Amino acid sequence: MTENTTVQRIAFWSIFIGITVLALKYAAYYVTGSVALYSDALESIVNVVAAIAAWWAIRVSYKPADQNHPFGHHKAEYFSAVLEGVLIVVAALLILREVWVAWETPRTLEQPWLGLAINGGASIINAFWASLLINRGRKHKSPALQADGKHIMTDVVTSVGVFAGLVGAILTGWTVLDPILAVIVALNILWQGWSVVGNSVQGLMDVGVATEETMRIRDVISSNAGGALEVHDLKTRIAGRVTFIEFHLVVEANMSVGDAHIICDRIENALMAEIPDASVVIHVEPEDEAKLPIGTVAVPFA
C-alpha cells in the first residue's frame, strides 16, 4: 500500500469514527440533559466536519504538480487545519450560548450514570483514534492528520474533565457545576482552536524547518560536498509533507559543469536519503562569489 493510499484511507475512516463518537456523545446528552455533555457532543460535530475537510485536503495534496501548480498541491492540508481551527472557535461560542441558557434555567440531570457510561465509551474510542492520527500524521508528515489527532486528543482531555466534574455534581448535588464545566470546556476549545490556526498559518507562510533539522541538513551537505569550496545562503521551507531546501554551492571557477553536477547530485541524493520528501535546489557559483576566505575549513558554511 502506497503512502498516498494509507493516508487517504486513515482520513476516510476518521469520518466514520467521528460520526460514531458524535452519536454516542449526543445520546449521553439526550439521556441526561447535561449542558456539559452537550458541549462535549457539540465539539464532536466539529470533529466530523473537520475529518471531512481533512480527507478532501489530503486527496488534493497528493495530486501531482501541474501547469498551474508547478510546486505541487502540498499546502492544501493547511487549509483543512485552518478550517478546523475556525470551526473549533465557532463550537466554543455555541457552547457559551448554551451555558447562558442553562444558567438562567437550571436543569436537573436525568439518568446521569447511564449518560456518563456512554460518554466514557465514546472517549475511549476517541483516545485510541487520536493517538493513531497523531502517530501516522508525524510518520507521513501530514499536517491535516496531526491537526485532527491533536484536536481529538484535546476532546478526550475535555471529556475526562467533564466526567470527573459531573461525578462530583451528582455526588454533591451541586447542579451549578454542570454549566461551570461547560464554560471550562469552551475556554479549552478556544485555546485549541487558536493553536491549530496559528500552526497552520505558519505553514502557509513558508515557515522554515526547526533548528535541529537545519543542523542535520547542514551536516549532510558538508559531509557530501567534497570538491566544493563553500556553501552559503541555505534556505528551507515546509509545505505539508515536503521540505524545500535551497542553497548556493561555490566551486573553483575552472571546474567543468559535469564535475560540478556530480557534486550536486551527490549532495541531493544524500539529502533525499535523509529527508525522503525533500525538494532540493542548488545554485552553483564560482569561487569569487565565496563569502569566507577560501580554505577556512572543508566546505564551510557562510
Tab-separated table of C-alpha atoms in Angstrom:
chain	number	residue	atom	x	y	z
A	1	MET	CA	0.000	0.000	0.000
A	2	THR	CA	1.427	3.390	-1.030
A	3	GLU	CA	1.778	6.301	1.398
A	4	ASN	CA	-0.879	8.174	-0.570
A	5	THR	CA	-3.404	5.347	-0.166
A	6	THR	CA	-2.573	4.832	3.508
A	7	VAL	CA	-3.024	8.489	4.483
A	8	GLN	CA	-6.239	8.857	2.475
A	9	ARG	CA	-7.668	5.670	3.988
A	10	ILE	CA	-6.908	6.863	7.531
A	11	ALA	CA	-8.542	10.221	6.782
A	12	PHE	CA	-11.602	8.473	5.320
A	13	TRP	CA	-12.038	6.233	8.360
A	14	SER	CA	-11.720	9.270	10.598
A	15	ILE	CA	-15.075	10.472	9.248
A	16	PHE	CA	-16.852	7.293	10.346
A	17	ILE	CA	-15.132	7.263	13.722
A	18	GLY	CA	-16.204	10.875	14.228
A	19	ILE	CA	-19.836	10.087	13.349
A	20	THR	CA	-19.872	7.119	15.748
A	21	VAL	CA	-18.446	9.171	18.618
A	22	LEU	CA	-20.853	12.032	17.859
A	23	ALA	CA	-23.827	9.642	18.046
A	24	LEU	CA	-22.642	8.254	21.392
A	25	LYS	CA	-21.987	11.689	22.906
A	26	TYR	CA	-25.308	13.050	21.756
A	27	ALA	CA	-27.004	10.001	23.265
A	28	ALA	CA	-25.221	10.772	26.549
A	29	TYR	CA	-26.531	14.348	26.432
A	30	TYR	CA	-30.041	13.181	25.454
A	31	VAL	CA	-30.459	10.866	28.429
A	32	THR	CA	-29.049	13.368	30.953
A	33	GLY	CA	-29.879	16.856	29.691
A	34	SER	CA	-26.411	17.944	30.862
A	35	VAL	CA	-25.109	21.141	29.253
A	36	ALA	CA	-21.548	19.935	29.877
A	37	LEU	CA	-22.237	16.738	27.914
A	38	TYR	CA	-23.969	18.865	25.281
A	39	SER	CA	-20.787	20.899	24.906
A	40	ASP	CA	-18.811	17.679	24.544
A	41	ALA	CA	-21.210	16.460	21.845
A	42	LEU	CA	-21.068	19.788	20.037
A	43	GLU	CA	-17.299	19.553	19.778
A	44	SER	CA	-17.746	16.141	18.140
A	45	ILE	CA	-19.767	17.798	15.371
A	46	VAL	CA	-16.672	19.884	14.686
A	47	ASN	CA	-14.637	16.675	14.616
A	48	VAL	CA	-16.834	15.210	11.883
A	49	VAL	CA	-16.758	18.347	9.715
A	50	ALA	CA	-13.001	18.649	10.237
A	51	ALA	CA	-12.498	14.981	9.297
A	52	ILE	CA	-14.360	15.537	6.026
A	53	ALA	CA	-12.276	18.638	5.288
A	54	ALA	CA	-9.047	16.778	6.126
A	55	TRP	CA	-9.967	13.885	3.816
A	56	TRP	CA	-10.634	16.322	0.964
A	57	ALA	CA	-7.445	18.301	1.610
A	58	ILE	CA	-5.287	15.187	1.744
A	59	ARG	CA	-6.690	13.983	-1.592
A	60	VAL	CA	-5.846	17.356	-3.138
A	61	SER	CA	-2.367	17.492	-1.550
A	62	TYR	CA	-1.320	14.244	-3.228
A	63	LYS	CA	-2.166	15.471	-6.717
A	64	PRO	CA	0.972	15.751	-8.873
A	65	ALA	CA	2.320	19.125	-9.909
A	66	ASP	CA	0.644	20.656	-12.952
A	67	GLN	CA	0.952	23.769	-15.120
A	68	ASN	CA	-0.978	25.932	-12.658
A	69	HIS	CA	0.702	24.437	-9.570
A	70	PRO	CA	4.295	23.652	-10.607
A	71	PHE	CA	5.386	23.171	-6.974
A	72	GLY	CA	2.576	20.703	-6.246
A	73	HIS	CA	-0.531	20.882	-4.048
A	74	HIS	CA	1.121	20.106	-0.693
A	75	LYS	CA	-0.234	23.173	1.107
A	76	ALA	CA	-3.851	22.072	0.672
A	77	GLU	CA	-3.664	20.331	4.049
A	78	TYR	CA	-3.028	23.631	5.810
A	79	PHE	CA	-6.387	24.970	4.606
A	80	SER	CA	-8.069	21.995	6.245
A	81	ALA	CA	-6.273	22.698	9.516
A	82	VAL	CA	-7.226	26.405	9.386
A	83	LEU	CA	-10.863	25.446	8.777
A	84	GLU	CA	-10.736	23.076	11.727
A	85	GLY	CA	-9.408	25.838	13.964
A	86	VAL	CA	-12.194	28.199	12.893
A	87	LEU	CA	-14.838	25.514	13.493
A	88	ILE	CA	-13.415	24.884	16.964
A	89	VAL	CA	-13.887	28.571	17.813
A	90	VAL	CA	-17.468	28.503	16.483
A	91	ALA	CA	-18.218	25.436	18.613
A	92	ALA	CA	-16.882	27.198	21.699
A	93	LEU	CA	-19.155	30.195	21.093
A	94	LEU	CA	-22.188	27.910	20.672
A	95	ILE	CA	-21.309	26.179	23.935
A	96	LEU	CA	-21.139	29.517	25.767
A	97	ARG	CA	-24.589	30.391	24.390
A	98	GLU	CA	-25.979	27.102	25.729
A	99	VAL	CA	-24.339	27.771	29.084
A	100	TRP	CA	-26.121	31.131	29.302
A	101	VAL	CA	-29.480	29.443	28.693
A	102	ALA	CA	-28.732	26.734	31.261
A	103	TRP	CA	-27.624	29.310	33.816
A	104	GLU	CA	-30.933	31.145	33.533
A	105	THR	CA	-32.935	27.908	33.631
A	106	PRO	CA	-31.171	25.337	35.854
A	107	ARG	CA	-31.649	21.716	34.777
A	108	THR	CA	-31.889	18.540	36.806
A	109	LEU	CA	-29.698	15.747	35.448
A	110	GLU	CA	-31.617	12.651	34.378
A	111	GLN	CA	-30.031	9.161	34.295
A	112	PRO	CA	-26.586	10.708	34.895
A	113	TRP	CA	-24.710	7.429	35.390
A	114	LEU	CA	-26.003	5.983	32.122
A	115	GLY	CA	-25.031	9.170	30.311
A	116	LEU	CA	-21.549	9.153	31.794
A	117	ALA	CA	-21.061	5.497	30.841
A	118	ILE	CA	-21.997	6.221	27.226
A	119	ASN	CA	-19.793	9.305	27.133
A	120	GLY	CA	-16.907	7.352	28.674
A	121	GLY	CA	-17.122	4.704	25.944
A	122	ALA	CA	-17.019	7.420	23.288
A	123	SER	CA	-13.953	8.957	24.953
A	124	ILE	CA	-12.083	5.636	24.888
A	125	ILE	CA	-12.711	5.346	21.145
A	126	ASN	CA	-11.554	8.935	20.678
A	127	ALA	CA	-8.354	8.394	22.695
A	128	PHE	CA	-7.347	5.395	20.590
A	129	TRP	CA	-8.099	7.131	17.308
A	130	ALA	CA	-6.401	10.408	18.274
A	131	SER	CA	-3.194	8.553	19.149
A	132	LEU	CA	-3.262	6.772	15.805
A	133	LEU	CA	-3.853	10.012	13.860
A	134	ILE	CA	-1.001	11.847	15.594
A	135	ASN	CA	1.376	8.916	15.113
A	136	ARG	CA	0.518	8.425	11.433
A	137	GLY	CA	0.446	12.167	10.807
A	138	ARG	CA	4.021	12.527	12.072
A	139	LYS	CA	5.169	9.437	10.185
A	140	HIS	CA	3.719	10.621	6.873
A	141	LYS	CA	4.275	14.371	7.574
A	142	SER	CA	0.582	15.160	7.202
A	143	PRO	CA	-0.460	18.460	8.873
A	144	ALA	CA	-4.144	17.594	8.399
A	145	LEU	CA	-3.891	14.247	10.205
A	146	GLN	CA	-1.806	15.751	13.011
A	147	ALA	CA	-4.212	18.678	13.481
A	148	ASP	CA	-7.174	16.307	13.532
A	149	GLY	CA	-5.450	13.999	16.014
A	150	LYS	CA	-4.425	16.824	18.358
A	151	HIS	CA	-7.932	18.270	18.310
A	152	ILE	CA	-9.487	14.899	19.120
A	153	MET	CA	-6.943	14.354	21.914
A	154	THR	CA	-7.992	17.697	23.373
A	155	ASP	CA	-11.563	16.447	23.147
A	156	VAL	CA	-10.508	13.394	25.172
A	157	VAL	CA	-8.938	15.546	27.884
A	158	THR	CA	-12.071	17.673	27.944
A	159	SER	CA	-14.266	14.591	28.257
A	160	VAL	CA	-12.223	13.311	31.198
A	161	GLY	CA	-12.635	16.647	32.944
A	162	VAL	CA	-16.375	16.684	32.251
A	163	PHE	CA	-16.694	13.116	33.526
A	164	ALA	CA	-14.890	13.895	36.785
A	165	GLY	CA	-16.821	17.121	37.292
A	166	LEU	CA	-20.224	15.566	36.676
A	167	VAL	CA	-19.450	12.726	39.073
A	168	GLY	CA	-18.763	15.412	41.663
A	169	ALA	CA	-22.001	17.220	40.771
A	170	ILE	CA	-24.009	14.005	41.109
A	171	LEU	CA	-22.475	13.054	44.451
A	172	THR	CA	-22.735	16.539	45.980
A	173	GLY	CA	-25.954	17.677	44.344
A	174	TRP	CA	-24.304	20.905	43.146
A	175	THR	CA	-26.012	21.234	39.767
A	176	VAL	CA	-24.214	24.557	39.208
A	177	LEU	CA	-21.102	22.511	38.398
A	178	ASP	CA	-22.712	21.465	35.103
A	179	PRO	CA	-22.686	24.915	33.389
A	180	ILE	CA	-19.362	25.791	35.050
A	181	LEU	CA	-17.798	22.711	33.460
A	182	ALA	CA	-19.250	23.723	30.092
A	183	VAL	CA	-17.561	27.133	30.371
A	184	ILE	CA	-14.226	25.453	31.107
A	185	VAL	CA	-14.747	23.196	28.083
A	186	ALA	CA	-15.482	26.212	25.880
A	187	LEU	CA	-12.368	28.090	27.012
A	188	ASN	CA	-10.220	24.997	26.443
A	189	ILE	CA	-11.671	24.605	22.949
A	190	LEU	CA	-10.963	28.270	22.167
A	191	TRP	CA	-7.314	27.821	23.143
A	192	GLN	CA	-7.028	24.681	20.994
A	193	GLY	CA	-8.610	26.461	18.037
A	194	TRP	CA	-6.131	29.330	18.342
A	195	SER	CA	-3.208	26.877	18.397
A	196	VAL	CA	-4.442	24.947	15.347
A	197	VAL	CA	-4.981	28.134	13.313
A	198	GLY	CA	-1.608	29.563	14.380
A	199	ASN	CA	0.348	26.457	13.365
A	200	SER	CA	-1.437	26.227	10.026
A	201	VAL	CA	-0.885	29.895	9.195
A	202	GLN	CA	2.823	29.403	9.876
A	203	GLY	CA	2.821	26.625	7.274
A	204	LEU	CA	1.032	28.812	4.739
A	205	MET	CA	3.671	31.496	5.319
A	206	ASP	CA	6.520	29.109	4.397
A	207	VAL	CA	7.949	28.605	7.866
A	208	GLY	CA	11.457	27.107	7.892
A	209	VAL	CA	12.434	23.821	9.490
A	210	ALA	CA	13.348	23.640	13.186
A	211	THR	CA	16.903	24.471	14.299
A	212	GLU	CA	17.719	20.800	14.929
A	213	GLU	CA	16.568	19.883	11.426
A	214	THR	CA	18.580	22.760	9.934
A	215	MET	CA	21.753	21.499	11.624
A	216	ARG	CA	21.076	17.998	10.330
A	217	ILE	CA	20.709	19.370	6.792
A	218	ARG	CA	23.964	21.330	7.141
A	219	ASP	CA	25.802	18.205	8.316
A	220	VAL	CA	24.527	16.171	5.362
A	221	ILE	CA	25.580	18.855	2.886
A	222	SER	CA	29.050	19.283	4.420
A	223	SER	CA	29.651	15.529	4.505
A	224	ASN	CA	28.847	15.125	0.815
A	225	ALA	CA	30.221	18.332	-0.712
A	226	GLY	CA	33.789	17.127	-1.280
A	227	GLY	CA	35.337	19.050	-4.179
A	228	ALA	CA	33.369	22.224	-3.469
A	229	LEU	CA	34.756	25.297	-1.687
A	230	GLU	CA	31.832	26.717	0.276
A	231	VAL	CA	28.091	26.567	0.912
A	232	HIS	CA	26.066	29.655	1.759
A	233	ASP	CA	22.544	31.137	1.726
A	234	LEU	CA	20.912	27.923	2.935
A	235	LYS	CA	17.111	28.346	2.991
A	236	THR	CA	14.365	25.899	3.899
A	237	ARG	CA	10.591	25.926	3.958
A	238	ILE	CA	7.941	23.369	4.803
A	239	ALA	CA	4.879	22.758	2.642
A	240	GLY	CA	2.868	19.912	4.092
A	241	ARG	CA	4.967	16.761	3.941
A	242	VAL	CA	7.570	18.293	1.578
A	243	THR	CA	10.692	20.097	2.800
A	244	PHE	CA	12.114	22.531	0.242
A	245	ILE	CA	15.879	23.090	0.531
A	246	GLU	CA	17.966	25.511	-1.497
A	247	PHE	CA	21.485	26.881	-1.173
A	248	HIS	CA	24.476	28.214	-3.120
A	249	LEU	CA	27.445	25.906	-3.759
A	250	VAL	CA	30.789	27.580	-4.502
A	251	VAL	CA	33.261	25.653	-6.674
A	252	GLU	CA	36.504	26.502	-8.442
A	253	ALA	CA	35.943	28.768	-11.427
A	254	ASN	CA	37.715	26.362	-13.798
A	255	MET	CA	35.724	23.298	-12.690
A	256	SER	CA	33.724	21.741	-15.535
A	257	VAL	CA	29.932	21.761	-15.484
A	258	GLY	CA	29.996	17.973	-15.441
A	259	ASP	CA	32.189	17.793	-12.323
A	260	ALA	CA	30.065	20.402	-10.521
A	261	HIS	CA	26.960	18.439	-11.463
A	262	ILE	CA	28.413	15.277	-9.905
A	263	ILE	CA	28.894	17.093	-6.589
A	264	CYS	CA	25.352	18.463	-6.735
A	265	ASP	CA	23.918	15.005	-7.445
A	266	ARG	CA	25.848	13.530	-4.521
A	267	ILE	CA	24.539	16.177	-2.129
A	268	GLU	CA	20.976	15.933	-3.442
A	269	ASN	CA	20.897	12.136	-3.164
A	270	ALA	CA	22.234	12.291	0.403
A	271	LEU	CA	19.620	14.871	1.415
A	272	MET	CA	16.780	12.877	-0.111
A	273	ALA	CA	18.008	9.741	1.632
A	274	GLU	CA	17.956	11.613	4.960
A	275	ILE	CA	14.721	13.508	4.237
A	276	PRO	CA	12.665	11.376	1.799
A	277	ASP	CA	10.216	14.148	0.826
A	278	ALA	CA	12.877	16.790	0.239
A	279	SER	CA	12.940	19.010	-2.836
A	280	VAL	CA	16.484	20.314	-3.373
A	281	VAL	CA	17.641	23.277	-5.471
A	282	ILE	CA	21.395	24.034	-5.714
A	283	HIS	CA	22.787	27.190	-7.289
A	284	VAL	CA	26.411	26.701	-8.378
A	285	GLU	CA	28.742	29.731	-8.171
A	286	PRO	CA	32.438	30.386	-8.990
A	287	GLU	CA	35.000	30.967	-6.236
A	288	ASP	CA	34.883	34.763	-6.460
A	289	GLU	CA	31.324	34.554	-5.028
A	290	ALA	CA	32.575	32.955	-1.795
A	291	LYS	CA	31.699	34.782	1.426
A	292	LEU	CA	34.500	33.294	3.528
A	293	PRO	CA	38.270	33.106	2.841
A	294	ILE	CA	38.980	30.085	0.667
A	295	GLY	CA	40.407	27.191	2.679
A	296	THR	CA	38.990	28.298	6.054
A	297	VAL	CA	37.654	24.766	6.677
A	298	ALA	CA	36.499	21.953	4.461
A	299	VAL	CA	33.356	23.107	2.618
A	300	PRO	CA	32.440	25.761	5.195
A	301	PHE	CA	29.057	27.382	5.619
A	302	ALA	CA	28.863	31.160	5.354
